[in-house]
Amino acid sequence: MRKFITIGSISLFMGLGGVAPGFAQDTTVAQVSTVPADTVPFVVWLEGVKAEGLARGLKQSTLDAALDGVEPIERVLELDKRQPEFTRTFWGYLESFITQDRIDRGKKLLVTHADLLERVARQYGVQPRFLVSFWGMETNFGDYTGGFPVIGSVATLAYDDRRAAFFRAELFHALTILDQGHISVKDMNGSWAGAMGQVQFMPSTFTGYAVDGNGDGHKDIWTNLPDIFSSAANYLSQIGWDDTETWGREVQLPDGFNLDLVDLKAPKPISEWQALGVRRADGRDLPQADIEGAIVLPAGVKGPAFLVYGNFNAIMTWNRSIYYALAVGYLSDRLDGKGPLVAQKPADDAPLYRKDVLDLQYLLTAAGFDTGKPDGMVGPMTRAAVKAYQKANGLPPDGYPTQDLLSDLRKR
């Protein structure tokens, strides 16, 4: 039986771009002073970066071309510290990213690039529909790759003491990419956090997994489709993708289903879910396959249910957002000709604004259900407190915060 690899850190409400491929990885340990970087002038700090770069074997010409004249980018710091004003619901997220236009365009691109995609699929073992789905989700098939200079953005974040060690390491990965001649400084653009190209790789992901797909001596994830698809497929293959399986499927839960079983860290064989009454969304039996899966309820008991398999874990490694992972899987299904979800969006689907989440956290804590330090963000402690409150008050314990739950708390 193929085992479902569980994930240690899960963010239910992180939107697209919350974590780029490899964002949590740090394959090079940066040499960082115990003194916060931003206590010294930026130009002095940059000279330290140059000195370390030379010690790492980078060329002086590369360091000069990349770092001379670089200044902190205030907009990058604003975006890094910005708190979202509201928590997007699953349905709102899906409607934003899985549009009919994106589905139609993705189907056409699957045909247009069929030969290339099939070659990449044979080499790396990743089905074409998933490669196109990632491509569509990350940059709308290359339309939006980011307009920030990667070196300037990453240097800004490395100088700021909030996540200095991580971004200093990313900075040296970015400098290595330039030193190897894969792209020029002026063309090395990406997101505010340094995610690059049509598949939005962080610099460390590029140095670890990017591929020269057409043999021209360069790894170009900005404009070269053989490199783009090969790099994405190589990354997925290396993090555990299995092309003999799909990602998961929408399912139907029986009445009285034990919601404590809804846990990505507690997968079961498909046969066990079948015995527990779980069925496909249309009511048919689950497939007879010797693999494990876990149940996901992205919108609580009133929303759709999904049985997700090992490839879902790989998508979550790419971006640690359940919404994102479900959207990639769902889009890949639509590109494959499958229909829309059976579950329907409820008429009262409404997001929780940050002030609402703060209220929820304060009220739960006051009622004896610890949410940790109230911050207006729905994290693991808040979801655990919601679930405990639901159990204590005879509500379906799905751990999903809603406007109705907040109203219930305000009345008590």
Short mmCIF file of C-alpha atoms in Angstrom, two decimals:
data_model
loop_
_atom_site.label_atom_id
_atom_site.label_comp_id
_atom_site.label_asym_id
_atom_site.label_seq_id
_atom_site.Cartn_x
_atom_site.Cartn_y
_atom_site.Cartn_z
CA MET A 1 0.00 0.00 0.00
CA ARG A 2 1.28 3.47 -0.86
CA LYS A 3 1.41 5.55 2.29
CA PHE A 4 0.01 9.05 2.58
CA ILE A 5 2.82 11.27 3.82
CA THR A 6 1.50 13.66 6.42
CA ILE A 7 2.40 17.31 6.72
CA GLY A 8 3.67 19.00 9.83
CA SER A 9 2.54 22.55 9.13
CA ILE A 10 -0.79 23.38 7.50
CA SER A 11 -2.28 26.80 6.81
CA LEU A 12 -5.97 26.59 5.96
CA PHE A 13 -6.50 30.19 4.98
CA MET A 14 -3.26 31.16 3.23
CA GLY A 15 -4.05 32.44 -0.22
CA LEU A 16 -2.21 32.14 -3.51
CA GLY A 17 1.36 33.26 -3.20
CA GLY A 18 1.40 32.71 0.55
CA VAL A 19 4.14 30.16 0.07
CA ALA A 20 5.99 29.80 -3.19
CA PRO A 21 7.63 26.51 -4.15
CA GLY A 22 10.42 25.84 -1.73
CA PHE A 23 9.56 28.86 0.43
CA ALA A 24 10.04 26.86 3.62
CA GLN A 25 13.31 25.38 2.44
CA ASP A 26 16.72 26.74 3.41
CA THR A 27 19.31 24.55 1.76
CA THR A 28 22.20 26.90 2.52
CA VAL A 29 22.76 28.07 6.09
CA ALA A 30 23.60 31.75 5.95
CA GLN A 31 26.36 33.18 8.09
CA VAL A 32 24.47 35.83 10.04
CA SER A 33 25.81 38.06 12.76
CA THR A 34 24.05 37.99 16.11
CA VAL A 35 23.57 41.75 15.62
CA PRO A 36 20.35 42.49 13.68
CA ALA A 37 21.21 43.49 10.12
CA ASP A 38 19.16 46.67 10.15
CA THR A 39 21.19 48.16 13.03
CA VAL A 40 23.96 48.94 10.51
CA PRO A 41 23.58 51.09 7.38
CA PHE A 42 22.32 49.18 4.37
CA VAL A 43 25.37 50.05 2.27
CA VAL A 44 27.66 48.68 4.99
CA TRP A 45 25.52 45.55 5.24
CA LEU A 46 25.75 45.08 1.46
CA GLU A 47 29.54 45.17 1.65
CA GLY A 48 29.30 42.30 4.13
CA VAL A 49 27.14 40.40 1.64
CA LYS A 50 29.74 40.98 -1.07
CA ALA A 51 32.52 39.75 1.19
CA GLU A 52 30.59 36.60 2.04
CA GLY A 53 29.75 36.11 -1.62
CA LEU A 54 33.43 36.17 -2.54
CA ALA A 55 34.14 33.67 0.24
CA ARG A 56 31.45 31.42 -1.25
CA GLY A 57 33.18 31.52 -4.61
CA LEU A 58 30.95 34.00 -6.42
CA LYS A 59 32.62 36.26 -8.98
CA GLN A 60 33.34 39.87 -8.07
CA SER A 61 31.76 40.99 -11.34
CA THR A 62 28.53 39.20 -10.47
CA LEU A 63 28.38 40.76 -7.02
CA ASP A 64 29.07 44.23 -8.35
CA ALA A 65 26.51 43.95 -11.15
CA ALA A 66 23.83 42.59 -8.81
CA LEU A 67 24.38 44.68 -5.68
CA ASP A 68 25.80 48.05 -6.71
CA GLY A 69 23.10 50.68 -6.32
CA VAL A 70 20.61 48.35 -4.64
CA GLU A 71 18.49 50.07 -1.99
CA PRO A 72 15.77 48.78 0.38
CA ILE A 73 12.34 48.64 -1.27
CA GLU A 74 9.75 50.05 1.11
CA ARG A 75 6.86 48.47 -0.79
CA VAL A 76 8.36 45.03 -0.18
CA LEU A 77 8.42 45.68 3.57
CA GLU A 78 4.83 46.92 3.47
CA LEU A 79 3.67 43.78 1.68
CA ASP A 80 5.67 41.51 4.00
CA LYS A 81 4.07 42.97 7.11
CA ARG A 82 0.58 43.51 5.73
CA GLN A 83 -2.22 41.65 7.47
CA PRO A 84 -5.16 40.61 5.27
CA GLU A 85 -8.37 42.45 6.07
CA PHE A 86 -10.54 39.38 5.73
CA THR A 87 -10.35 35.62 5.50
CA ARG A 88 -11.48 34.49 2.07
CA THR A 89 -13.90 31.59 2.13
CA PHE A 90 -13.19 28.42 0.20
CA TRP A 91 -15.92 29.25 -2.30
CA GLY A 92 -14.61 32.79 -2.73
CA TYR A 93 -11.11 31.44 -3.31
CA LEU A 94 -12.31 28.89 -5.84
CA GLU A 95 -14.37 31.46 -7.74
CA SER A 96 -11.36 33.77 -7.96
CA PHE A 97 -8.92 31.22 -9.32
CA ILE A 98 -10.95 28.56 -11.15
CA THR A 99 -12.77 30.62 -13.74
CA GLN A 100 -14.31 29.29 -16.93
CA ASP A 101 -11.84 31.38 -18.89
CA ARG A 102 -8.92 29.73 -17.09
CA ILE A 103 -10.39 26.28 -17.67
CA ASP A 104 -10.97 26.92 -21.37
CA ARG A 105 -7.54 28.43 -21.87
CA GLY A 106 -5.86 25.61 -19.95
CA LYS A 107 -7.54 23.01 -22.18
CA LYS A 108 -6.29 24.80 -25.30
CA LEU A 109 -2.75 25.02 -23.90
CA LEU A 110 -2.81 21.31 -23.12
CA VAL A 111 -3.41 20.70 -26.83
CA THR A 112 -1.00 23.38 -28.06
CA HIS A 113 1.89 22.03 -25.99
CA ALA A 114 0.88 18.37 -26.00
CA ASP A 115 4.13 17.04 -27.45
CA LEU A 116 6.32 18.94 -24.98
CA LEU A 117 4.11 18.10 -22.02
CA GLU A 118 4.05 14.41 -22.89
CA ARG A 119 7.83 14.34 -23.22
CA VAL A 120 8.21 15.98 -19.81
CA ALA A 121 5.61 13.61 -18.35
CA ARG A 122 7.52 10.57 -19.59
CA GLN A 123 10.79 11.87 -18.21
CA TYR A 124 9.61 13.03 -14.77
CA GLY A 125 6.36 11.19 -14.13
CA VAL A 126 3.98 14.14 -13.73
CA GLN A 127 0.75 14.20 -15.73
CA PRO A 128 0.38 17.14 -18.18
CA ARG A 129 -2.92 18.32 -16.72
CA PHE A 130 -1.26 18.94 -13.37
CA LEU A 131 1.65 20.84 -14.89
CA VAL A 132 -0.78 23.11 -16.70
CA SER A 133 -2.87 23.48 -13.55
CA PHE A 134 0.13 24.66 -11.52
CA TRP A 135 1.09 26.98 -14.37
CA GLY A 136 -2.39 28.47 -14.42
CA MET A 137 -2.63 28.88 -10.66
CA GLU A 138 0.80 30.43 -10.24
CA THR A 139 0.91 33.02 -13.01
CA ASN A 140 -2.20 32.58 -15.18
CA PHE A 141 -0.09 30.67 -17.71
CA GLY A 142 2.78 33.14 -17.57
CA ASP A 143 0.75 36.37 -17.70
CA TYR A 144 1.70 37.60 -14.22
CA THR A 145 5.22 36.70 -13.12
CA GLY A 146 5.86 39.70 -10.88
CA GLY A 147 7.49 43.06 -11.46
CA PHE A 148 9.84 43.32 -8.48
CA PRO A 149 13.63 43.00 -8.94
CA VAL A 150 14.48 39.74 -7.21
CA ILE A 151 17.84 40.87 -5.85
CA GLY A 152 16.39 44.11 -4.47
CA SER A 153 13.39 42.36 -2.93
CA VAL A 154 15.34 39.56 -1.31
CA ALA A 155 18.08 41.93 -0.11
CA THR A 156 15.42 44.14 1.47
CA LEU A 157 13.95 41.19 3.36
CA ALA A 158 17.38 39.87 4.32
CA TYR A 159 18.31 43.27 5.79
CA ASP A 160 15.08 43.43 7.78
CA ASP A 161 15.49 41.41 11.01
CA ARG A 162 12.05 39.78 10.79
CA ARG A 163 13.23 36.82 8.67
CA ALA A 164 16.81 37.83 8.02
CA ALA A 165 18.44 34.37 8.09
CA PHE A 166 16.00 32.85 5.62
CA PHE A 167 16.18 35.67 3.10
CA ARG A 168 19.95 36.09 3.40
CA ALA A 169 20.23 32.46 2.32
CA GLU A 170 17.79 33.14 -0.54
CA LEU A 171 19.87 36.14 -1.56
CA PHE A 172 22.96 33.97 -2.03
CA HIS A 173 20.91 31.46 -4.02
CA ALA A 174 19.74 34.33 -6.26
CA LEU A 175 23.32 35.56 -6.67
CA THR A 176 24.39 32.02 -7.55
CA ILE A 177 21.78 31.89 -10.33
CA LEU A 178 23.21 35.11 -11.77
CA ASP A 179 26.78 33.88 -11.34
CA GLN A 180 25.95 30.75 -13.35
CA GLY A 181 24.63 32.89 -16.19
CA HIS A 182 21.05 31.62 -16.28
CA ILE A 183 19.59 35.13 -16.46
CA SER A 184 20.70 38.77 -16.31
CA VAL A 185 20.16 41.08 -13.35
CA LYS A 186 17.75 43.30 -15.28
CA ASP A 187 15.60 40.33 -16.33
CA MET A 188 15.55 38.64 -12.92
CA ASN A 189 12.14 39.81 -11.77
CA GLY A 190 9.54 38.15 -9.58
CA SER A 191 7.15 38.62 -6.68
CA TRP A 192 7.80 40.94 -3.76
CA ALA A 193 9.12 37.94 -1.77
CA GLY A 194 11.47 36.75 -4.50
CA ALA A 195 9.35 34.03 -6.15
CA MET A 196 10.38 33.90 -9.79
CA GLY A 197 9.26 32.92 -13.25
CA GLN A 198 6.16 31.27 -14.64
CA VAL A 199 6.15 28.65 -11.85
CA GLN A 200 7.17 31.10 -9.10
CA PHE A 201 10.22 29.29 -7.69
CA MET A 202 12.09 30.79 -4.79
CA PRO A 203 15.84 31.11 -5.56
CA SER A 204 16.67 28.08 -3.39
CA THR A 205 14.10 26.01 -5.25
CA PHE A 206 15.62 27.11 -8.54
CA THR A 207 19.13 26.09 -7.51
CA GLY A 208 17.82 22.79 -6.18
CA TYR A 209 15.37 21.77 -8.90
CA ALA A 210 15.43 23.97 -12.02
CA VAL A 211 16.22 22.09 -15.24
CA ASP A 212 17.67 23.02 -18.62
CA GLY A 213 14.83 21.43 -20.56
CA ASN A 214 15.99 22.30 -24.08
CA GLY A 215 19.74 21.80 -23.68
CA ASP A 216 20.79 25.40 -24.43
CA GLY A 217 22.95 25.62 -21.30
CA HIS A 218 20.56 27.89 -19.39
CA LYS A 219 17.75 27.26 -16.93
CA ASP A 220 15.12 29.82 -17.87
CA ILE A 221 11.86 29.62 -15.92
CA TRP A 222 10.83 33.08 -17.13
CA THR A 223 10.37 32.58 -20.88
CA ASN A 224 11.40 29.04 -21.91
CA LEU A 225 8.56 26.50 -21.78
CA PRO A 226 10.76 23.36 -21.92
CA ASP A 227 12.67 24.70 -18.91
CA ILE A 228 9.47 25.80 -17.16
CA PHE A 229 7.64 22.49 -17.48
CA SER A 230 10.74 20.38 -16.84
CA SER A 231 11.63 22.37 -13.72
CA ALA A 232 8.12 22.13 -12.29
CA ALA A 233 7.94 18.41 -13.05
CA ASN A 234 11.39 17.74 -11.62
CA TYR A 235 10.47 19.54 -8.40
CA LEU A 236 7.20 17.61 -8.06
CA SER A 237 8.93 14.32 -8.83
CA GLN A 238 11.59 14.97 -6.21
CA ILE A 239 9.03 15.79 -3.51
CA GLY A 240 7.09 12.57 -4.00
CA TRP A 241 4.70 12.90 -6.95
CA ASP A 242 3.23 9.60 -8.19
CA ASP A 243 1.79 9.65 -11.70
CA THR A 244 -0.09 6.40 -11.10
CA GLU A 245 -2.46 8.29 -8.82
CA THR A 246 -4.63 11.38 -8.96
CA TRP A 247 -4.75 14.05 -6.24
CA GLY A 248 -8.05 13.15 -4.59
CA ARG A 249 -11.77 13.53 -5.22
CA GLU A 250 -14.93 15.10 -3.89
CA VAL A 251 -16.81 12.68 -1.65
CA GLN A 252 -20.06 12.33 0.26
CA LEU A 253 -19.96 11.77 4.02
CA PRO A 254 -22.64 9.71 5.78
CA ASP A 255 -24.99 11.20 8.36
CA GLY A 256 -23.41 11.18 11.78
CA PHE A 257 -19.88 10.99 10.41
CA ASN A 258 -17.28 11.31 13.17
CA LEU A 259 -15.68 14.69 12.49
CA ASP A 260 -12.67 13.78 14.62
CA LEU A 261 -11.62 11.67 11.63
CA VAL A 262 -11.21 14.82 9.52
CA ASP A 263 -7.46 15.14 9.90
CA LEU A 264 -4.72 15.30 7.27
CA LYS A 265 -2.40 13.68 9.79
CA ALA A 266 -4.67 10.62 10.11
CA PRO A 267 -5.04 8.99 6.68
CA LYS A 268 -6.75 5.63 6.22
CA PRO A 269 -6.89 3.07 3.42
CA ILE A 270 -9.67 3.77 0.94
CA SER A 271 -11.30 0.48 1.97
CA GLU A 272 -11.67 1.78 5.53
CA TRP A 273 -13.33 4.98 4.35
CA GLN A 274 -15.69 2.86 2.27
CA ALA A 275 -16.56 0.80 5.36
CA LEU A 276 -17.22 4.02 7.29
CA GLY A 277 -19.82 5.05 4.71
CA VAL A 278 -17.81 7.52 2.65
CA ARG A 279 -18.82 7.51 -1.01
CA ARG A 280 -18.00 9.39 -4.18
CA ALA A 281 -19.82 12.69 -4.55
CA ASP A 282 -22.41 11.08 -6.83
CA GLY A 283 -23.09 8.29 -4.30
CA ARG A 284 -21.11 5.51 -5.99
CA ASP A 285 -18.62 3.36 -4.11
CA LEU A 286 -15.08 4.59 -3.68
CA PRO A 287 -12.51 3.13 -6.10
CA GLN A 288 -10.84 -0.12 -5.11
CA ALA A 289 -7.25 1.02 -4.81
CA ASP A 290 -4.53 0.08 -2.36
CA ILE A 291 -3.71 3.63 -1.27
CA GLU A 292 -4.42 5.86 1.71
CA GLY A 293 -6.34 9.09 1.87
CA ALA A 294 -7.46 11.71 4.35
CA ILE A 295 -10.70 13.69 4.61
CA VAL A 296 -10.63 17.47 4.12
CA LEU A 297 -13.53 19.86 4.86
CA PRO A 298 -12.33 23.26 3.59
CA ALA A 299 -15.65 24.97 4.34
CA GLY A 300 -16.78 23.00 7.37
CA VAL A 301 -19.67 20.55 7.48
CA LYS A 302 -21.83 22.74 5.25
CA GLY A 303 -19.28 22.69 2.43
CA PRO A 304 -17.81 20.04 0.15
CA ALA A 305 -15.83 17.08 1.46
CA PHE A 306 -12.73 15.69 -0.22
CA LEU A 307 -10.76 12.48 0.09
CA VAL A 308 -7.16 13.42 -0.74
CA TYR A 309 -4.26 11.12 -1.58
CA GLY A 310 -0.47 11.23 -1.53
CA ASN A 311 -0.14 13.70 -4.42
CA PHE A 312 -2.13 16.19 -2.38
CA ASN A 313 0.80 16.19 0.02
CA ALA A 314 3.14 17.13 -2.82
CA ILE A 315 0.87 20.05 -3.76
CA MET A 316 0.91 21.15 -0.12
CA THR A 317 4.72 21.03 -0.20
CA TRP A 318 4.59 23.36 -3.20
CA ASN A 319 2.25 25.74 -1.35
CA ARG A 320 1.14 25.05 2.22
CA SER A 321 -2.44 26.12 1.74
CA ILE A 322 -5.32 23.67 1.68
CA TYR A 323 -7.30 26.07 -0.50
CA TYR A 324 -4.45 26.23 -3.02
CA ALA A 325 -3.92 22.47 -3.05
CA LEU A 326 -7.62 21.78 -3.60
CA ALA A 327 -7.75 24.42 -6.34
CA VAL A 328 -4.80 22.86 -8.20
CA GLY A 329 -6.44 19.44 -8.01
CA TYR A 330 -9.86 20.71 -9.00
CA LEU A 331 -8.49 22.74 -11.92
CA SER A 332 -6.57 19.68 -13.15
CA ASP A 333 -9.84 17.72 -13.12
CA ARG A 334 -11.66 20.42 -15.09
CA LEU A 335 -8.81 20.43 -17.64
CA ASP A 336 -9.33 16.67 -17.89
CA GLY A 337 -12.99 17.15 -18.81
CA LYS A 338 -14.55 16.43 -15.42
CA GLY A 339 -17.50 18.50 -14.29
CA PRO A 340 -17.92 21.05 -11.51
CA LEU A 341 -18.22 20.15 -7.85
CA VAL A 342 -21.43 18.47 -6.76
CA ALA A 343 -21.62 20.58 -3.59
CA GLN A 344 -23.15 24.01 -4.07
CA LYS A 345 -22.05 27.31 -2.62
CA PRO A 346 -24.45 28.31 0.20
CA ALA A 347 -26.33 31.57 -0.14
CA ASP A 348 -24.96 32.82 3.19
CA ASP A 349 -21.28 32.20 2.36
CA ALA A 350 -19.51 35.17 3.96
CA PRO A 351 -15.89 35.83 4.92
CA LEU A 352 -14.72 36.64 8.41
CA TYR A 353 -13.04 40.01 8.56
CA ARG A 354 -9.95 40.43 10.70
CA LYS A 355 -11.92 42.33 13.32
CA ASP A 356 -14.43 39.46 13.39
CA VAL A 357 -11.67 36.92 14.00
CA LEU A 358 -10.29 39.09 16.80
CA ASP A 359 -13.75 39.17 18.39
CA LEU A 360 -14.04 35.42 17.98
CA GLN A 361 -10.67 34.86 19.64
CA TYR A 362 -11.41 37.15 22.57
CA LEU A 363 -14.86 35.61 23.11
CA LEU A 364 -13.57 32.04 22.90
CA THR A 365 -10.77 32.76 25.34
CA ALA A 366 -13.19 34.46 27.73
CA ALA A 367 -15.40 31.38 27.55
CA GLY A 368 -12.48 29.16 28.55
CA PHE A 369 -11.30 28.04 25.11
CA ASP A 370 -7.73 29.22 24.65
CA THR A 371 -6.89 30.68 21.24
CA GLY A 372 -3.43 31.94 22.18
CA LYS A 373 -2.64 35.61 21.64
CA PRO A 374 -5.49 37.17 19.63
CA ASP A 375 -4.12 38.29 16.26
CA GLY A 376 -7.08 38.26 13.89
CA MET A 377 -5.71 35.22 12.04
CA VAL A 378 -7.26 31.75 12.04
CA GLY A 379 -4.46 29.41 13.05
CA PRO A 380 -4.28 25.94 14.62
CA MET A 381 -5.01 27.15 18.17
CA THR A 382 -8.06 29.11 17.04
CA ARG A 383 -9.42 26.15 15.07
CA ALA A 384 -8.83 23.85 18.06
CA ALA A 385 -10.65 26.31 20.33
CA VAL A 386 -13.55 26.53 17.87
CA LYS A 387 -13.80 22.74 17.78
CA ALA A 388 -13.73 22.47 21.56
CA TYR A 389 -16.44 25.12 21.84
CA GLN A 390 -18.58 23.32 19.26
CA LYS A 391 -18.26 20.04 21.13
CA ALA A 392 -19.15 21.69 24.42
CA ASN A 393 -22.26 23.27 22.94
CA GLY A 394 -23.64 20.43 20.85
CA LEU A 395 -22.58 21.88 17.50
CA PRO A 396 -20.96 19.89 14.68
CA PRO A 397 -17.28 19.99 15.70
CA ASP A 398 -15.67 20.84 12.38
CA GLY A 399 -13.37 23.55 13.79
CA TYR A 400 -14.55 25.92 11.09
CA PRO A 401 -15.21 29.53 12.20
CA THR A 402 -18.22 31.23 10.64
CA GLN A 403 -20.34 34.34 11.09
CA ASP A 404 -23.04 32.12 12.63
CA LEU A 405 -20.58 30.81 15.21
CA LEU A 406 -19.50 34.33 16.04
CA SER A 407 -23.14 35.37 16.48
CA ASP A 408 -23.70 32.39 18.77
CA LEU A 409 -20.72 33.40 20.91
CA ARG A 410 -21.86 37.02 21.13
CA LYS A 411 -25.24 35.91 22.49
CA ARG A 412 -23.78 33.91 25.36
#
